[in-house]
Short mmCIF file of C-alpha atoms in Angstrom, two decimals:
data_model
loop_
_atom_site.label_atom_id
_atom_site.label_comp_id
_atom_site.label_asym_id
_atom_site.label_seq_id
_atom_site.Cartn_x
_atom_site.Cartn_y
_atom_site.Cartn_z
CA MET A 23 12.51 -15.90 -15.09
CA THR A 24 9.22 -17.31 -14.08
CA ALA A 25 6.55 -14.71 -14.01
CA ALA A 26 4.70 -14.56 -10.28
CA LEU A 27 1.48 -13.27 -11.83
CA ASP A 28 0.81 -12.76 -15.78
CA ILE A 29 -3.26 -12.01 -15.78
CA ASP A 30 -4.81 -10.61 -18.55
CA LEU A 31 -8.40 -10.68 -18.07
CA LYS A 32 -11.48 -8.10 -19.34
CA SER A 33 -15.42 -8.94 -18.44
CA SER A 34 -18.57 -6.85 -19.15
CA LEU A 35 -21.11 -7.74 -16.88
CA ASN A 36 -24.57 -6.36 -16.05
CA ALA A 37 -23.46 -2.96 -18.20
CA PHE A 38 -20.30 -2.63 -16.80
CA GLU A 39 -17.17 -3.70 -18.52
CA TRP A 40 -13.31 -3.47 -16.85
CA GLN A 41 -10.39 -4.86 -18.80
CA ALA A 42 -6.76 -5.27 -16.73
CA LYS A 43 -3.51 -6.78 -16.58
CA LEU A 44 -0.80 -7.56 -14.05
CA GLN A 45 2.55 -9.12 -14.67
CA LEU A 46 4.77 -9.52 -12.07
CA GLU A 47 8.47 -11.31 -12.10
CA GLN A 48 8.84 -11.26 -8.20
CA THR A 49 6.49 -11.50 -4.88
CA LYS A 50 5.89 -7.99 -4.24
CA LEU A 51 2.60 -6.31 -2.29
CA THR A 52 0.87 -4.70 -5.02
CA VAL A 53 -1.48 -2.14 -4.61
CA ILE A 54 -5.46 -2.10 -6.97
CA PHE A 55 -6.18 1.92 -6.51
CA GLY A 56 -8.67 3.65 -8.00
CA PRO A 57 -12.20 5.47 -6.95
CA SER A 58 -15.23 3.30 -6.06
CA GLY A 59 -16.46 1.78 -8.70
CA CYS A 60 -13.78 1.48 -11.06
CA GLY A 61 -13.55 -2.75 -11.41
CA LYS A 62 -11.04 -3.26 -8.58
CA THR A 63 -13.35 -5.86 -6.63
CA SER A 64 -14.43 -7.03 -9.68
CA PHE A 65 -10.87 -8.21 -11.12
CA LEU A 66 -9.65 -9.20 -7.73
CA ARG A 67 -13.56 -11.96 -8.00
CA ALA A 68 -12.62 -12.85 -11.87
CA ILE A 69 -8.56 -14.23 -10.57
CA ALA A 70 -10.19 -16.19 -7.68
CA GLY A 71 -12.55 -17.41 -10.28
CA LEU A 72 -16.00 -16.32 -8.51
CA ASP A 73 -16.67 -14.35 -11.51
CA THR A 74 -16.18 -15.11 -14.80
CA ALA A 75 -14.03 -13.34 -17.24
CA ASP A 76 -12.13 -13.07 -20.34
CA GLY A 77 -8.06 -14.26 -20.60
CA LYS A 78 -5.62 -15.96 -18.64
CA VAL A 79 -4.76 -16.10 -14.69
CA ILE A 80 -1.33 -18.08 -14.66
CA VAL A 81 0.03 -17.71 -11.19
CA ALA A 82 3.12 -19.12 -10.26
CA SER A 83 3.50 -21.15 -14.00
CA GLN A 84 0.61 -22.93 -13.10
CA ALA A 85 -2.73 -21.17 -15.38
CA TRP A 86 -6.05 -21.00 -13.50
CA GLN A 87 -7.67 -20.32 -17.13
CA ASN A 88 -6.78 -19.49 -20.30
CA GLN A 89 -8.16 -18.67 -23.84
CA GLN A 90 -8.26 -22.10 -24.96
CA GLY A 91 -10.85 -23.27 -22.95
CA LEU A 92 -8.98 -24.11 -18.83
CA PHE A 93 -11.25 -22.89 -16.18
CA LEU A 94 -10.49 -23.75 -12.51
CA LYS A 95 -12.97 -23.47 -10.32
CA PRO A 96 -12.87 -21.89 -6.61
CA HIS A 97 -11.92 -24.59 -4.79
CA GLN A 98 -9.21 -25.51 -7.50
CA ARG A 99 -7.47 -22.61 -7.16
CA GLU A 100 -4.76 -21.79 -4.88
CA VAL A 101 -5.86 -18.74 -3.58
CA GLY A 102 -6.25 -16.95 -0.48
CA PHE A 103 -9.16 -14.89 -0.11
CA VAL A 104 -10.16 -11.93 2.79
CA PHE A 105 -13.20 -10.35 1.76
CA GLN A 106 -14.43 -6.20 3.16
CA GLN A 107 -16.49 -8.33 5.45
CA PRO A 108 -14.50 -11.46 7.86
CA GLN A 109 -16.86 -13.67 6.98
CA LEU A 110 -16.11 -15.87 10.02
CA PHE A 111 -18.56 -19.35 10.63
CA PRO A 112 -20.64 -17.47 13.40
CA HIS A 113 -20.83 -21.09 15.30
CA LEU A 114 -16.68 -21.96 15.11
CA THR A 115 -13.48 -20.17 17.41
CA ALA A 116 -11.46 -18.43 15.49
CA LEU A 117 -9.06 -21.08 15.96
CA GLN A 118 -11.58 -23.47 14.86
CA ASN A 119 -12.24 -21.32 12.04
CA CYS A 120 -8.01 -21.62 11.22
CA LEU A 121 -8.38 -25.08 12.15
CA TYR A 122 -11.01 -25.44 9.22
CA ALA A 123 -9.28 -23.95 6.32
CA MET A 124 -5.82 -26.47 7.41
CA LYS A 125 -8.62 -29.26 5.51
CA ARG A 126 -7.47 -27.54 2.16
CA SER A 127 -4.19 -28.35 2.79
CA ASN A 128 -2.03 -31.61 2.67
CA LYS A 129 1.63 -29.93 4.59
CA LYS A 130 2.43 -31.66 7.72
CA ASP A 131 4.54 -28.37 8.90
CA ASN A 132 0.94 -26.17 9.03
CA GLY A 133 0.52 -26.88 13.02
CA GLU A 134 4.08 -24.83 13.21
CA LYS A 135 2.77 -22.42 10.37
CA LEU A 136 -0.02 -21.43 12.20
CA THR A 137 0.95 -20.78 15.80
CA GLU A 138 3.98 -18.45 13.69
CA LEU A 139 0.90 -16.46 12.44
CA ILE A 140 -1.09 -16.18 15.41
CA GLU A 141 1.87 -14.49 17.20
CA LEU A 142 2.35 -12.46 13.55
CA LEU A 143 -0.42 -11.17 13.73
CA ASP A 144 -0.74 -10.99 17.74
CA ILE A 145 -4.35 -12.77 17.80
CA ASP A 146 -3.49 -15.47 19.94
CA HIS A 147 -5.80 -13.79 22.96
CA VAL A 148 -8.41 -14.60 21.27
CA MET A 149 -8.02 -17.55 19.25
CA HIS A 150 -10.97 -19.40 22.00
CA GLN A 151 -13.25 -16.66 21.24
CA LEU A 152 -16.58 -16.50 19.16
CA PRO A 153 -16.68 -13.85 15.89
CA TYR A 154 -19.69 -11.61 17.73
CA GLU A 155 -16.65 -11.68 20.24
CA LEU A 156 -13.77 -9.79 18.51
CA SER A 157 -13.58 -6.67 17.35
CA GLY A 158 -13.30 -5.72 13.75
CA GLY A 159 -9.43 -5.29 13.11
CA GLU A 160 -9.15 -8.70 15.49
CA LYS A 161 -11.59 -10.59 12.74
CA GLN A 162 -9.73 -10.05 9.66
CA ARG A 163 -6.78 -10.98 11.31
CA VAL A 164 -8.18 -13.97 11.66
CA ALA A 165 -9.62 -14.45 8.04
CA ILE A 166 -6.20 -13.39 7.02
CA VAL A 167 -4.68 -16.58 8.96
CA ARG A 168 -7.72 -18.35 7.93
CA ALA A 169 -6.71 -17.34 4.14
CA LEU A 170 -2.99 -18.16 4.65
CA MET A 171 -3.13 -22.15 5.93
CA THR A 172 -4.54 -23.30 3.10
CA ASN A 173 -1.37 -22.62 1.38
CA PRO A 174 -2.09 -20.13 -1.03
CA LYS A 175 0.28 -19.24 -4.61
CA LEU A 176 -1.89 -16.03 -3.99
CA LEU A 177 -3.51 -13.72 -1.56
CA LEU A 178 -6.13 -11.12 -2.08
CA LEU A 179 -7.07 -8.33 -0.03
CA ASP A 180 -10.40 -6.87 -0.69
CA GLU A 181 -10.96 -3.81 1.17
CA PRO A 182 -9.55 -5.21 4.23
CA THR A 183 -9.99 -1.93 6.55
CA SER A 184 -13.33 -0.11 5.51
CA ALA A 185 -15.06 -2.05 8.36
CA LEU A 186 -12.98 0.19 10.18
CA ASP A 187 -12.71 3.56 12.07
CA THR A 188 -9.55 5.77 11.55
CA ARG A 189 -7.97 4.39 15.23
CA ARG A 190 -8.17 0.97 14.50
CA LYS A 191 -6.99 1.52 10.77
CA ASN A 192 -3.84 2.50 12.28
CA HIS A 193 -3.42 -0.09 14.40
CA PHE A 194 -4.18 -2.80 12.00
CA ILE A 195 -2.18 -1.60 8.90
CA PRO A 196 1.67 -2.45 10.74
CA TYR A 197 0.46 -5.91 11.17
CA LEU A 198 -0.40 -6.08 7.61
CA GLU A 199 3.27 -4.14 7.03
CA GLU A 200 4.79 -7.43 8.66
CA LEU A 201 2.91 -9.73 7.16
CA LYS A 202 3.89 -8.38 3.73
CA LYS A 203 7.20 -9.29 5.20
CA SER A 204 6.87 -12.19 6.57
CA LEU A 205 5.57 -13.93 3.29
CA ASN A 206 7.07 -15.17 -0.14
CA ILE A 207 3.61 -14.97 -2.03
CA PRO A 208 2.07 -12.12 -4.36
CA ILE A 209 0.05 -9.88 -2.24
CA LEU A 210 -2.76 -7.93 -4.53
CA TYR A 211 -4.30 -5.48 -2.48
CA VAL A 212 -7.69 -3.45 -3.39
CA THR A 213 -8.01 0.28 -1.67
CA HIS A 214 -9.04 3.65 -2.55
CA SER A 215 -7.29 5.37 0.80
CA GLU A 216 -3.77 7.33 -0.13
CA HIS A 217 -2.33 6.85 3.05
CA GLU A 218 -2.84 2.97 2.99
CA LEU A 219 -1.47 2.88 -0.76
CA MET A 220 1.70 4.85 0.41
CA ARG A 221 2.15 2.83 3.40
CA LEU A 222 1.70 -1.05 2.01
CA ALA A 223 2.15 -0.72 -1.88
CA ASP A 224 5.63 -1.86 -3.90
CA HIS A 225 3.77 -2.31 -6.95
CA VAL A 226 0.65 -0.42 -7.91
CA LEU A 227 -2.24 -0.93 -10.31
CA LEU A 228 -3.93 2.65 -10.69
CA MET A 229 -7.41 2.08 -12.05
CA ASP A 230 -10.36 4.50 -13.64
CA CYS A 231 -13.47 3.77 -15.51
CA GLY A 232 -12.89 -0.55 -15.15
CA LYS A 233 -9.72 0.05 -17.24
CA VAL A 234 -5.28 0.00 -15.74
CA ILE A 235 -3.97 3.47 -17.09
CA ALA A 236 -0.68 3.41 -15.32
CA GLN A 237 1.24 0.34 -13.67
CA GLY A 238 4.87 0.15 -11.83
CA ASP A 239 6.78 0.75 -8.68
CA LEU A 240 5.06 3.10 -6.20
CA ILE A 241 7.42 6.73 -6.02
CA SER A 242 6.99 6.70 -9.94
CA ILE A 243 3.30 6.40 -9.79
CA LEU A 244 2.97 8.94 -7.12
CA THR A 245 5.37 11.08 -9.07
CA ASP A 246 4.12 11.19 -12.96
CA HIS A 247 -0.04 10.05 -11.31
CA HIS A 248 -0.04 12.65 -8.26
CA ASP A 249 -3.35 14.22 -9.90
CA LYS A 250 -5.32 10.83 -10.24
CA ILE A 251 -4.84 9.64 -6.41
CA PHE A 252 -4.45 12.61 -3.99
CA VAL A 253 -6.71 15.24 -3.08
CA GLU A 254 -4.71 18.59 -4.07
CA GLU A 255 -3.55 19.57 -0.89
CA GLN A 256 -2.63 16.00 0.45
CA THR A 257 -0.25 15.46 -2.45
CA ALA A 258 2.61 13.76 -1.26
CA SER A 259 6.12 13.01 -2.10
CA VAL A 260 6.96 9.67 -1.12
CA PHE A 261 10.90 8.27 -0.38
CA ASP A 262 11.96 4.63 0.75
CA GLY A 263 15.06 4.97 3.04
CA MET A 264 17.27 3.64 5.64
CA VAL A 265 18.01 4.71 9.21
CA ARG A 266 21.36 5.67 8.97
CA ASN A 267 22.11 7.71 12.84
CA ILE A 268 20.34 8.06 15.59
CA ASP A 269 21.16 11.80 17.84
CA HIS A 270 19.77 9.87 21.36
CA GLU A 271 20.54 13.67 23.07
CA TYR A 272 17.72 15.27 21.12
CA GLU A 273 16.08 11.67 20.17
CA LEU A 274 15.97 12.74 16.06
CA ALA A 275 16.94 10.45 13.33
CA HIS A 276 18.97 10.52 10.50
CA VAL A 277 17.37 8.80 7.72
CA ASP A 278 19.21 8.10 3.63
CA LEU A 279 16.77 9.09 1.13
CA ASN A 280 18.72 7.46 -1.41
CA GLY A 281 21.44 10.42 -1.30
CA LEU A 282 19.03 12.98 0.95
CA ASN A 283 19.83 13.29 4.45
CA LEU A 284 16.18 13.60 6.43
CA VAL A 285 15.97 14.65 10.10
CA LEU A 286 12.47 13.66 12.14
CA LYS A 287 11.66 12.29 14.84
CA ASN A 288 12.81 9.12 16.83
CA GLN A 289 10.16 6.90 16.37
CA SER A 290 12.37 3.79 18.28
CA PHE A 291 13.94 3.59 14.71
CA ASN A 292 16.59 0.80 14.56
CA LEU A 293 19.93 1.60 13.09
CA ASN A 294 19.83 0.48 9.20
CA GLU A 295 15.92 0.15 9.52
CA LYS A 296 14.22 0.30 6.32
CA ILE A 297 11.53 2.77 6.07
CA ARG A 298 9.23 4.63 3.82
CA VAL A 299 8.11 8.72 4.33
CA ALA A 300 5.72 10.99 2.54
CA ILE A 301 6.01 14.63 2.26
CA LYS A 302 3.08 16.80 2.07
CA CYS A 303 3.26 19.16 -0.53
CA THR A 304 2.11 21.22 1.91
CA ASP A 305 4.51 20.90 4.25
CA VAL A 306 7.06 22.77 1.94
CA SER A 307 8.05 26.00 1.51
CA LEU A 308 10.91 27.38 -1.16
CA SER A 309 13.52 30.15 -1.09
CA LEU A 310 16.14 31.19 -3.11
CA GLN A 311 18.57 31.38 -0.43
CA ALA A 312 20.08 28.65 2.02
CA LEU A 313 18.34 29.73 5.36
CA ASN A 314 21.45 29.32 7.99
CA ASP A 315 19.15 31.17 10.97
CA SER A 316 16.18 28.94 11.08
CA SER A 317 14.28 26.58 13.39
CA ILE A 318 13.85 24.17 10.20
CA LEU A 319 15.93 20.86 10.18
CA ASN A 320 15.68 19.66 6.86
CA SER A 321 16.61 21.98 3.41
CA PHE A 322 17.49 20.57 0.26
CA GLU A 323 18.86 22.12 -2.91
CA GLY A 324 16.95 21.37 -6.10
CA THR A 325 15.58 22.68 -9.32
CA ILE A 326 12.14 23.99 -10.81
CA ALA A 327 11.37 21.14 -13.27
CA ALA A 328 6.93 22.22 -14.05
CA VAL A 329 4.35 23.88 -12.29
CA GLU A 330 1.03 23.55 -12.33
CA SER A 331 -1.96 24.95 -11.86
CA ARG A 332 -4.33 24.22 -8.99
CA LYS A 333 -8.21 23.98 -8.46
CA HIS A 334 -7.86 27.84 -5.91
CA PRO A 335 -6.31 30.53 -8.45
CA ALA A 336 -4.55 31.12 -5.57
CA LEU A 337 -2.50 28.34 -5.71
CA LEU A 338 0.45 26.47 -7.72
CA LEU A 339 2.03 23.03 -7.17
CA LEU A 340 5.79 22.53 -8.52
CA THR A 341 7.23 19.81 -9.27
CA LEU A 342 10.86 20.57 -7.83
CA SER A 343 13.95 17.58 -9.06
CA VAL A 344 16.46 17.23 -6.07
CA ALA A 345 19.50 15.12 -5.73
CA ASN A 346 17.01 13.24 -8.87
CA GLN A 347 14.06 12.85 -7.08
CA THR A 348 10.97 14.32 -6.62
CA LEU A 349 9.36 16.78 -4.14
CA PHE A 350 6.13 18.70 -4.32
CA ALA A 351 5.90 21.99 -2.90
CA GLN A 352 2.30 23.77 -2.94
CA ILE A 353 2.94 27.88 -3.01
CA THR A 354 0.76 30.65 -3.99
CA LYS A 355 0.87 32.52 -6.68
CA LYS A 356 1.75 35.29 -5.34
CA SER A 357 4.74 33.94 -3.54
CA PHE A 358 5.79 32.62 -7.32
CA ASN A 359 5.74 36.17 -8.62
CA GLU A 360 7.28 38.09 -5.76
CA LEU A 361 10.48 35.68 -6.32
CA ASN A 362 10.89 35.33 -9.74
CA LEU A 363 10.63 31.75 -10.11
CA ASN A 364 11.03 30.03 -13.39
CA VAL A 365 11.06 26.47 -14.52
CA GLY A 366 14.88 25.50 -14.63
CA GLN A 367 15.58 27.66 -12.10
CA THR A 368 17.34 26.29 -8.59
CA VAL A 369 15.76 27.35 -5.06
CA TRP A 370 16.00 26.05 -1.59
CA ALA A 371 13.00 23.70 -0.30
CA HIS A 372 12.48 23.12 3.23
CA VAL A 373 10.80 20.63 5.54
CA LYS A 374 10.17 21.28 9.46
CA SER A 375 10.70 17.40 10.55
CA VAL A 376 7.32 17.26 12.59
CA ALA A 377 5.44 17.70 9.33
CA VAL A 378 6.94 14.16 7.91
CA ILE A 379 5.14 11.23 7.91
CA VAL A 380 6.22 7.53 8.35
#
C-alpha cells in the first residue's frame, strides 16, 4: 500500500536541533503532542516548506523534497496550513477570503465544496463580515475553509485553539471532529492540550526536546507514556466505544468498550454511534469483592498489572488489566496496604457514570 505520508526531517536552526519521522499508511488525524518548545511547530513549518530542513517529504506518492536536492517551494506544495492566528486578509470578507483561496485550485466543483464546508463548520452567518467582526473561533473556522479551498493533499493545523478561551475551545472542538470525519486527507494537528489529544487523535506523534520519543495509536500511547502526557491527577484511560442501547426511562446509555459495558448519561446519542470516553484515575475506586448494594453503576473485574509511586508519598497509581484493556486507578498507599493488594491480584474497579468524560 502506498503511504499517505512518508516524512523524515531534521534541522538545526538558531542552535535548536530537532528531528521527526512520520509514516502513515492511511489518512488519519495525527496529533503532534509535547511541551512548548519541543519542535512541534518547526516540524509543521518544514513540511510546508516555510523553513528548510534536511530529509524527505512525500505526500500521496508525490515528493515535495528529498535527499537528492528536490525542494518544492511552499506555493508548489499542495498543503493547507492553519496557523495559531488565523491570518485572514483584513480587507476581505470571510467569503472573499475563501474565494481568494479558490484561485489556487483548478477544480470545477469548488463552488459546491465551499457550500458544503461552510455548512459543515456552521459559518454561513458570518461569510459577509470582515475579520474584525468575527469571534476567535469563527476566524479559525473561516481559516480552515480557506485552507481547504486550495484542495490540499495534507492539512496542517498549528494549535488552532490557542487563542480561544475554554468556553470557545469547547465550542470549536466538535467542528474539528466533524471535519476529520468528512475529509479524506491526512491531518497533522499540533497541540499541548491533553483534552484535544484525547478528543481528536487517531495517531499520536509524541515529541520532547526536539525528538520523537514515541508514536502510535492513541490508546497505546496514552497507556505506555501517560507520565509524559498527563499531570498526575489528570491521568486517564481512554476507550473507543459504540452505543449499544439507550434507556430512555432513566436517560442512560449503554456503551460497548470492546467487551466492557459502560453506563453513562445519555447525551443525545444515537444507537451504534461511535464515541470516545476517558476515565480519570481519580474517579476509579477499588474493592476486593463486587459491590451489590451501591449507587455506582460501573464495576469491572480486573487484575493489577503494575504499581507506580506518585509525587506525593501518600499516593499510588495502579495499572489494571480489565478485559485485555488498561484502566488506571489512583489510590492511597494506606488503602493499598490495608487491602493487602499486590501485582497479579484480582480486584473490582468502580467508576461513577457521572465521572465519565465524553
